[in-house]
Structures are given as structure tokens and as C-alpha cells.
PDB file of C-alpha atoms in Angstrom:
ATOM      1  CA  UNK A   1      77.334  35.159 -59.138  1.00 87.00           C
ATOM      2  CA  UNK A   2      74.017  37.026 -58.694  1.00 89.00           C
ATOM      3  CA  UNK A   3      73.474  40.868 -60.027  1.00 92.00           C
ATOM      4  CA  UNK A   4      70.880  42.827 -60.130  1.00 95.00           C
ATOM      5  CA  UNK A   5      69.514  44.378 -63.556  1.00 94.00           C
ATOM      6  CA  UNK A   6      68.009  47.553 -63.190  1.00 94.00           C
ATOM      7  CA  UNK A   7      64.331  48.060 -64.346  1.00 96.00           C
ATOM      8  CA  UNK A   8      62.072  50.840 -64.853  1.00 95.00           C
ATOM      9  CA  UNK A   9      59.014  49.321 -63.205  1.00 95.00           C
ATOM     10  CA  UNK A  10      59.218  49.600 -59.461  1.00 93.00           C
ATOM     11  CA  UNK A  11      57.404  46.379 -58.941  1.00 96.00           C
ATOM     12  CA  UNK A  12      60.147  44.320 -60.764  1.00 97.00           C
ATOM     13  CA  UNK A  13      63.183  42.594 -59.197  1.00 96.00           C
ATOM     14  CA  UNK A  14      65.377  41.996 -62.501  1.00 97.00           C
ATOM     15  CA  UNK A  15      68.277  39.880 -61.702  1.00 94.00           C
ATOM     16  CA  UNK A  16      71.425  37.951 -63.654  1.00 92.00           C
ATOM     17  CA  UNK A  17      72.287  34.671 -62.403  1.00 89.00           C
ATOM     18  CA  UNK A  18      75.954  33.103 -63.588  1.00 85.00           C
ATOM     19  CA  UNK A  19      78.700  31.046 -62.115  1.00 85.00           C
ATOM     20  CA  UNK A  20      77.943  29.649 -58.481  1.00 86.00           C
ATOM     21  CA  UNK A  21      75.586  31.352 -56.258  1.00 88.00           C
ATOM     22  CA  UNK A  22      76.522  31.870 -52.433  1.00 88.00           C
ATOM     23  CA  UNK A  23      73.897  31.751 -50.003  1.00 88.00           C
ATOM     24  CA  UNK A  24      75.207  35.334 -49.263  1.00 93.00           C
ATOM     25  CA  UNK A  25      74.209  36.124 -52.992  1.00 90.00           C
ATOM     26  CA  UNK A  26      70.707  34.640 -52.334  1.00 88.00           C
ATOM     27  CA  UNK A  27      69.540  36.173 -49.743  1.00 93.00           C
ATOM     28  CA  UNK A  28      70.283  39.576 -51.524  1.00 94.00           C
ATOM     29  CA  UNK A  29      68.054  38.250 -53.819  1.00 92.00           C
ATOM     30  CA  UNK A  30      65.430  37.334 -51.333  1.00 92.00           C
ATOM     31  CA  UNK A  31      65.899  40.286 -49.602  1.00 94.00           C
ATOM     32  CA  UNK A  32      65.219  42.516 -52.447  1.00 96.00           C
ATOM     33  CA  UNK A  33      62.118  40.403 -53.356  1.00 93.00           C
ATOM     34  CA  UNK A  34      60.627  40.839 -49.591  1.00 93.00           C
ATOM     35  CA  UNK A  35      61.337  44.710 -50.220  1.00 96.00           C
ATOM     36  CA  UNK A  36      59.135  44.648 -53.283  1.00 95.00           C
ATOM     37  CA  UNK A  37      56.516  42.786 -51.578  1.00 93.00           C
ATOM     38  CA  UNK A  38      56.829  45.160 -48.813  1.00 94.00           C
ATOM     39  CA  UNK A  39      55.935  47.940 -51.167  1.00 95.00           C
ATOM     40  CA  UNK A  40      53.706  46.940 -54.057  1.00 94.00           C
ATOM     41  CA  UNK A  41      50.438  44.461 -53.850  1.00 94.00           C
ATOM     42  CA  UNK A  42      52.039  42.568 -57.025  1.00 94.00           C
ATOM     43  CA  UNK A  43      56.053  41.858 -57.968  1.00 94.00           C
ATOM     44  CA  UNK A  44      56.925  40.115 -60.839  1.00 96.00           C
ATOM     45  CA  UNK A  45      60.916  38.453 -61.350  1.00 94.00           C
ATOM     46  CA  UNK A  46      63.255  38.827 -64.359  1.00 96.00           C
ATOM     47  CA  UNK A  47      65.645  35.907 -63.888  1.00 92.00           C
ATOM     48  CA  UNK A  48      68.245  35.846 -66.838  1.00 92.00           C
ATOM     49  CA  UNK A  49      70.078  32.191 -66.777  1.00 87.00           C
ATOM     50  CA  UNK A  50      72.555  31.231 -68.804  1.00 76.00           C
ATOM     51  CA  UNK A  51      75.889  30.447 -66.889  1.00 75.00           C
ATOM     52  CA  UNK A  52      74.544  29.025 -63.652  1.00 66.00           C
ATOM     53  CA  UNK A  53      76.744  25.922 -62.945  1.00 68.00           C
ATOM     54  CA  UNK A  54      75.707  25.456 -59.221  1.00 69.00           C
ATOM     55  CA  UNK A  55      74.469  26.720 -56.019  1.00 77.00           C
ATOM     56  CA  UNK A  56      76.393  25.969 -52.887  1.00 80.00           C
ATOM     57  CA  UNK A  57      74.746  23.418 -50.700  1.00 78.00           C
ATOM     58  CA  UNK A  58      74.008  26.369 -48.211  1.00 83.00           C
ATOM     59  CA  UNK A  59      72.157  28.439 -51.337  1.00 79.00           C
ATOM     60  CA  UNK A  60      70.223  25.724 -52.048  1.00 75.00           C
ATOM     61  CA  UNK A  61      69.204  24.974 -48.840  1.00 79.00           C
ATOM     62  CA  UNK A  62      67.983  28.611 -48.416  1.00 77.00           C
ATOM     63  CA  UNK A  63      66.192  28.741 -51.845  1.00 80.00           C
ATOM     64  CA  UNK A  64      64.085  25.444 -51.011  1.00 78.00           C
ATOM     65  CA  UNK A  65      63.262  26.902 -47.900  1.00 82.00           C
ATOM     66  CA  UNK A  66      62.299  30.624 -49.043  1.00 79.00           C
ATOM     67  CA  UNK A  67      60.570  28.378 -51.859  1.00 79.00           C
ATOM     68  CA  UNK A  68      58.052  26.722 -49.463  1.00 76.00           C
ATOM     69  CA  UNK A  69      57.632  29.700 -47.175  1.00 78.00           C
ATOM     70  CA  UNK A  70      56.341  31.249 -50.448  1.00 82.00           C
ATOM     71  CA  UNK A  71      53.634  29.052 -51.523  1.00 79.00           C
ATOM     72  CA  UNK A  72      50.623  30.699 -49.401  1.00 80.00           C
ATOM     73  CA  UNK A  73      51.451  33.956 -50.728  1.00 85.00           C
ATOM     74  CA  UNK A  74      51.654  32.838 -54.516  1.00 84.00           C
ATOM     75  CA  UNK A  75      49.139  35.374 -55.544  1.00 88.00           C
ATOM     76  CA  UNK A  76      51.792  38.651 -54.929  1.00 92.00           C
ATOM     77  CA  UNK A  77      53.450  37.656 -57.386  1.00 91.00           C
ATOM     78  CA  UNK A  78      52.390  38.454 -60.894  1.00 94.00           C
ATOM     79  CA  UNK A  79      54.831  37.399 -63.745  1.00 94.00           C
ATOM     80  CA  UNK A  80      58.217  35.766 -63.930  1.00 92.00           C
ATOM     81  CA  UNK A  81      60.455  36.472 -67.150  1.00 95.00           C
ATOM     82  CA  UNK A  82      62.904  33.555 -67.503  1.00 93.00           C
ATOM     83  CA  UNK A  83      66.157  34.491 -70.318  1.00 94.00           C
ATOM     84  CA  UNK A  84      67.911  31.848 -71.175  1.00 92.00           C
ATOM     85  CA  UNK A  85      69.126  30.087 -74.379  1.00 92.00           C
ATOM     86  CA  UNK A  86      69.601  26.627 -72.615  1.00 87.00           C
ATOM     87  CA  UNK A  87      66.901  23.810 -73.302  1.00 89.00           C
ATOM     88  CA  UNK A  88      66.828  22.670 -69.574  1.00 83.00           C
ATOM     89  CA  UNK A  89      66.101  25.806 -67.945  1.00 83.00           C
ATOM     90  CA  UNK A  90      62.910  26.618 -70.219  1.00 88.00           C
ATOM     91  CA  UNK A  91      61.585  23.100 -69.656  1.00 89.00           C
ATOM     92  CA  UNK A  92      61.698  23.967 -65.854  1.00 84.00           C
ATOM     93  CA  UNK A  93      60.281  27.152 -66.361  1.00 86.00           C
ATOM     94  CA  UNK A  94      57.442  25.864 -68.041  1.00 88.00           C
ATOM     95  CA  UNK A  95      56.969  23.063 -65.622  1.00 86.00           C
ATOM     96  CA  UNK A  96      56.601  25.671 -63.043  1.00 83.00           C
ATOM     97  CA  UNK A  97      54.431  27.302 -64.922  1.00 85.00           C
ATOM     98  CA  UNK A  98      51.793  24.565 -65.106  1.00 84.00           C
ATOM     99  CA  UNK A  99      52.247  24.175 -61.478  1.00 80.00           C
ATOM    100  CA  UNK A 100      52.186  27.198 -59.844  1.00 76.00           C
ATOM    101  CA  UNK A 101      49.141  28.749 -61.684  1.00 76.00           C
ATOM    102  CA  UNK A 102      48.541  32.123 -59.329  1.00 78.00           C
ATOM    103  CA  UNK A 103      52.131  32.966 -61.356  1.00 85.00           C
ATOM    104  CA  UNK A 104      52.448  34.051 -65.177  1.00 91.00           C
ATOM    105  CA  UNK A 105      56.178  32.078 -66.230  1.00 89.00           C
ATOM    106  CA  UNK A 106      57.293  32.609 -69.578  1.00 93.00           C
ATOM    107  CA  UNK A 107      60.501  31.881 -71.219  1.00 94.00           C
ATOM    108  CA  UNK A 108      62.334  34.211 -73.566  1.00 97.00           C
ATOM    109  CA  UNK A 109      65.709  33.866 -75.191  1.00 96.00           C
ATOM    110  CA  UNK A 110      68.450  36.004 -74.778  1.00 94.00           C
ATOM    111  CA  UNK A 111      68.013  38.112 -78.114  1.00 96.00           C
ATOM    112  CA  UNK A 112      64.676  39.286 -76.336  1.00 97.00           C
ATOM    113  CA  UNK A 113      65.799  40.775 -73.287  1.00 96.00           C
ATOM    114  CA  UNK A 114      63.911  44.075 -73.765  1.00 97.00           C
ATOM    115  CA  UNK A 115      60.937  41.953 -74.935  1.00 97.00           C
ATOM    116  CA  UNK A 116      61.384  40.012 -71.338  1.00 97.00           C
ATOM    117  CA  UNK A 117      61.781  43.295 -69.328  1.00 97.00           C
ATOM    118  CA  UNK A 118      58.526  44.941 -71.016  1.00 97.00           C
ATOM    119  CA  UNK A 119      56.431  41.709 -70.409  1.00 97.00           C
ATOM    120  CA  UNK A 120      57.855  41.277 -66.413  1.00 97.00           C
ATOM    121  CA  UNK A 121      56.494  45.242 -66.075  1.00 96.00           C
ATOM    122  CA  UNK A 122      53.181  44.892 -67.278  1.00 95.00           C
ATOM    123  CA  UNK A 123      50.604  44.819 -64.689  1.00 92.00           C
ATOM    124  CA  UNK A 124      46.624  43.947 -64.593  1.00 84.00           C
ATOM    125  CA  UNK A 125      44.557  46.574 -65.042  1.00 75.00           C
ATOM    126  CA  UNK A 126      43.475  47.609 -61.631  1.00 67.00           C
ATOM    127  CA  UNK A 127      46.488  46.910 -59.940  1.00 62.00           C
ATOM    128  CA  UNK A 128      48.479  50.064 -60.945  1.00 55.00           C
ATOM    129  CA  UNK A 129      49.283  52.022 -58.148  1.00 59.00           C
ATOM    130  CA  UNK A 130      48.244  55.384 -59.964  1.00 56.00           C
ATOM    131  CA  UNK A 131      44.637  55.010 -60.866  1.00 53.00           C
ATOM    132  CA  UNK A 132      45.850  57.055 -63.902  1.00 57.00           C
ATOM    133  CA  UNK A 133      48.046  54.000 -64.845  1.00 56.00           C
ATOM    134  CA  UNK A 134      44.910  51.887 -65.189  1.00 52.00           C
ATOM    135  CA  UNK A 135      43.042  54.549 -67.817  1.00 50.00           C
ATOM    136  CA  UNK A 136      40.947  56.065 -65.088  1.00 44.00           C
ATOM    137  CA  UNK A 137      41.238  60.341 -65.501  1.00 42.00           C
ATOM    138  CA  UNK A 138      39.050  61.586 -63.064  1.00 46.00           C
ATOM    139  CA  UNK A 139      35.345  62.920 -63.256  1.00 47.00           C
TER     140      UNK A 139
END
């Protein structure tokens, strides 16, 4: 199972991941990520894990592969939020972290999902799409 979580900051594909994902259910995911990218020069993820058991061998297939076609363009993405309450899942997440450096990952459990959704929304200063949003106010 794969739902989206709505989020105030356009650049942010918020999702909740539970059950077994279908390839179906990925490329939802994918597609909604490709969407962002199509429309803002960062995105950042909110991925909240918890009841994953599996992907289907189709899902995974397609995540590995979206995976690697992703590595040139590491630098559109800004942050990834990571929920989750299980011990695996944040060792992972900070694995990734260390390895994929162009990427902020940070781990949060579930009592600090709004703490999570703020972080995931923050941007750089200079990379807000309304100069405003970056503390410029004209001259």
C-alpha cells in the first residue's frame, strides 16, 4: 500500500508506505516525483515507513531501476524525511545518507511527523521560487 500525504510545500512529494507495494503503486510514486521535478529546480521526499512488509518482485525491480536512472540528477533533490519507529529502516536511511551526499536524509520518529513535514519543506535560501520567499523585497 502506497498513499500520498498531502503537504503544503509544492516542492514536496509526502507519501505513506504500508503493507506490500505493487509496481502499479510505485510508479504513482515515481510519477508524482517526475511531476515535481518537472516543476520545481529542487523536490524533497517525506517517506513515512512503518508497516512495509514487501515489495513485489515487479516493484522492486522498478525501484532499482528508477534508483540508478536517478543518480546523475542527485542534486534536484534537496531533503528526504524518513518516519519510522523501526531500528532497520533508520540505519538505512542513514547509510544513504552518507552515501548519497548531494541529498539531506534524516530520520524522525513517528511522534514527529509535523517536525518531519516542516524540515522536508524547507528550502535553501535562493532556491525559493518567489524571490520574496528568500527575504529579498524589492528596491
Amino acid at each position: 500500500m502506497l498513499e500520498f500525504i498531502p503537504h503544503p510545500a509544492e516542492h514536496v512529494v509526502a507519501m505513506r508506505v504500508g503493507g506490500i507495494v505493487t509496481a502499479q503503486e510505485l510508479q504513482q510514486a515515481i510519477d508524482a516525483i517526475e511531476v515535481a521535478k518537472r516543476n520545481h529546480p529542487l523536490i524533497s521526499l517525506v517517506v513515512e515507513l512503518d508497516d512495509m512488509r514487501w515489495m513485489t518482485l515487479t516493484a522492486l525491480l522498478k525501484d532499482v531501476g528508477y534508483g540508478l536512472t536517478q543518480i546523475g540528477d542527485l542534486d534536484r533533490y534537496h531533503r528526504a524525511a524518513v518516519i519510522t519507529d523501526k531500528e532497520w529502516i533508520k540505519q538505512i536511511a542513514h547509510l544513504e545518507d552518507r552515501l548519497f551526499k548531494a541529498m539531506e536524509i534524516r530520520t524522525f520518529p513517528r511522534y514527529q511527523h509535523a517536525a518531519a513535514m516542516a524540515w522536508a519543506g524547507e528550502l535553501p535560501k535562493g532556491a525559493h521560487e518567489d524571490p520574496e520567499e528568500d527575504g529579498y523585497h524589492g528596491a
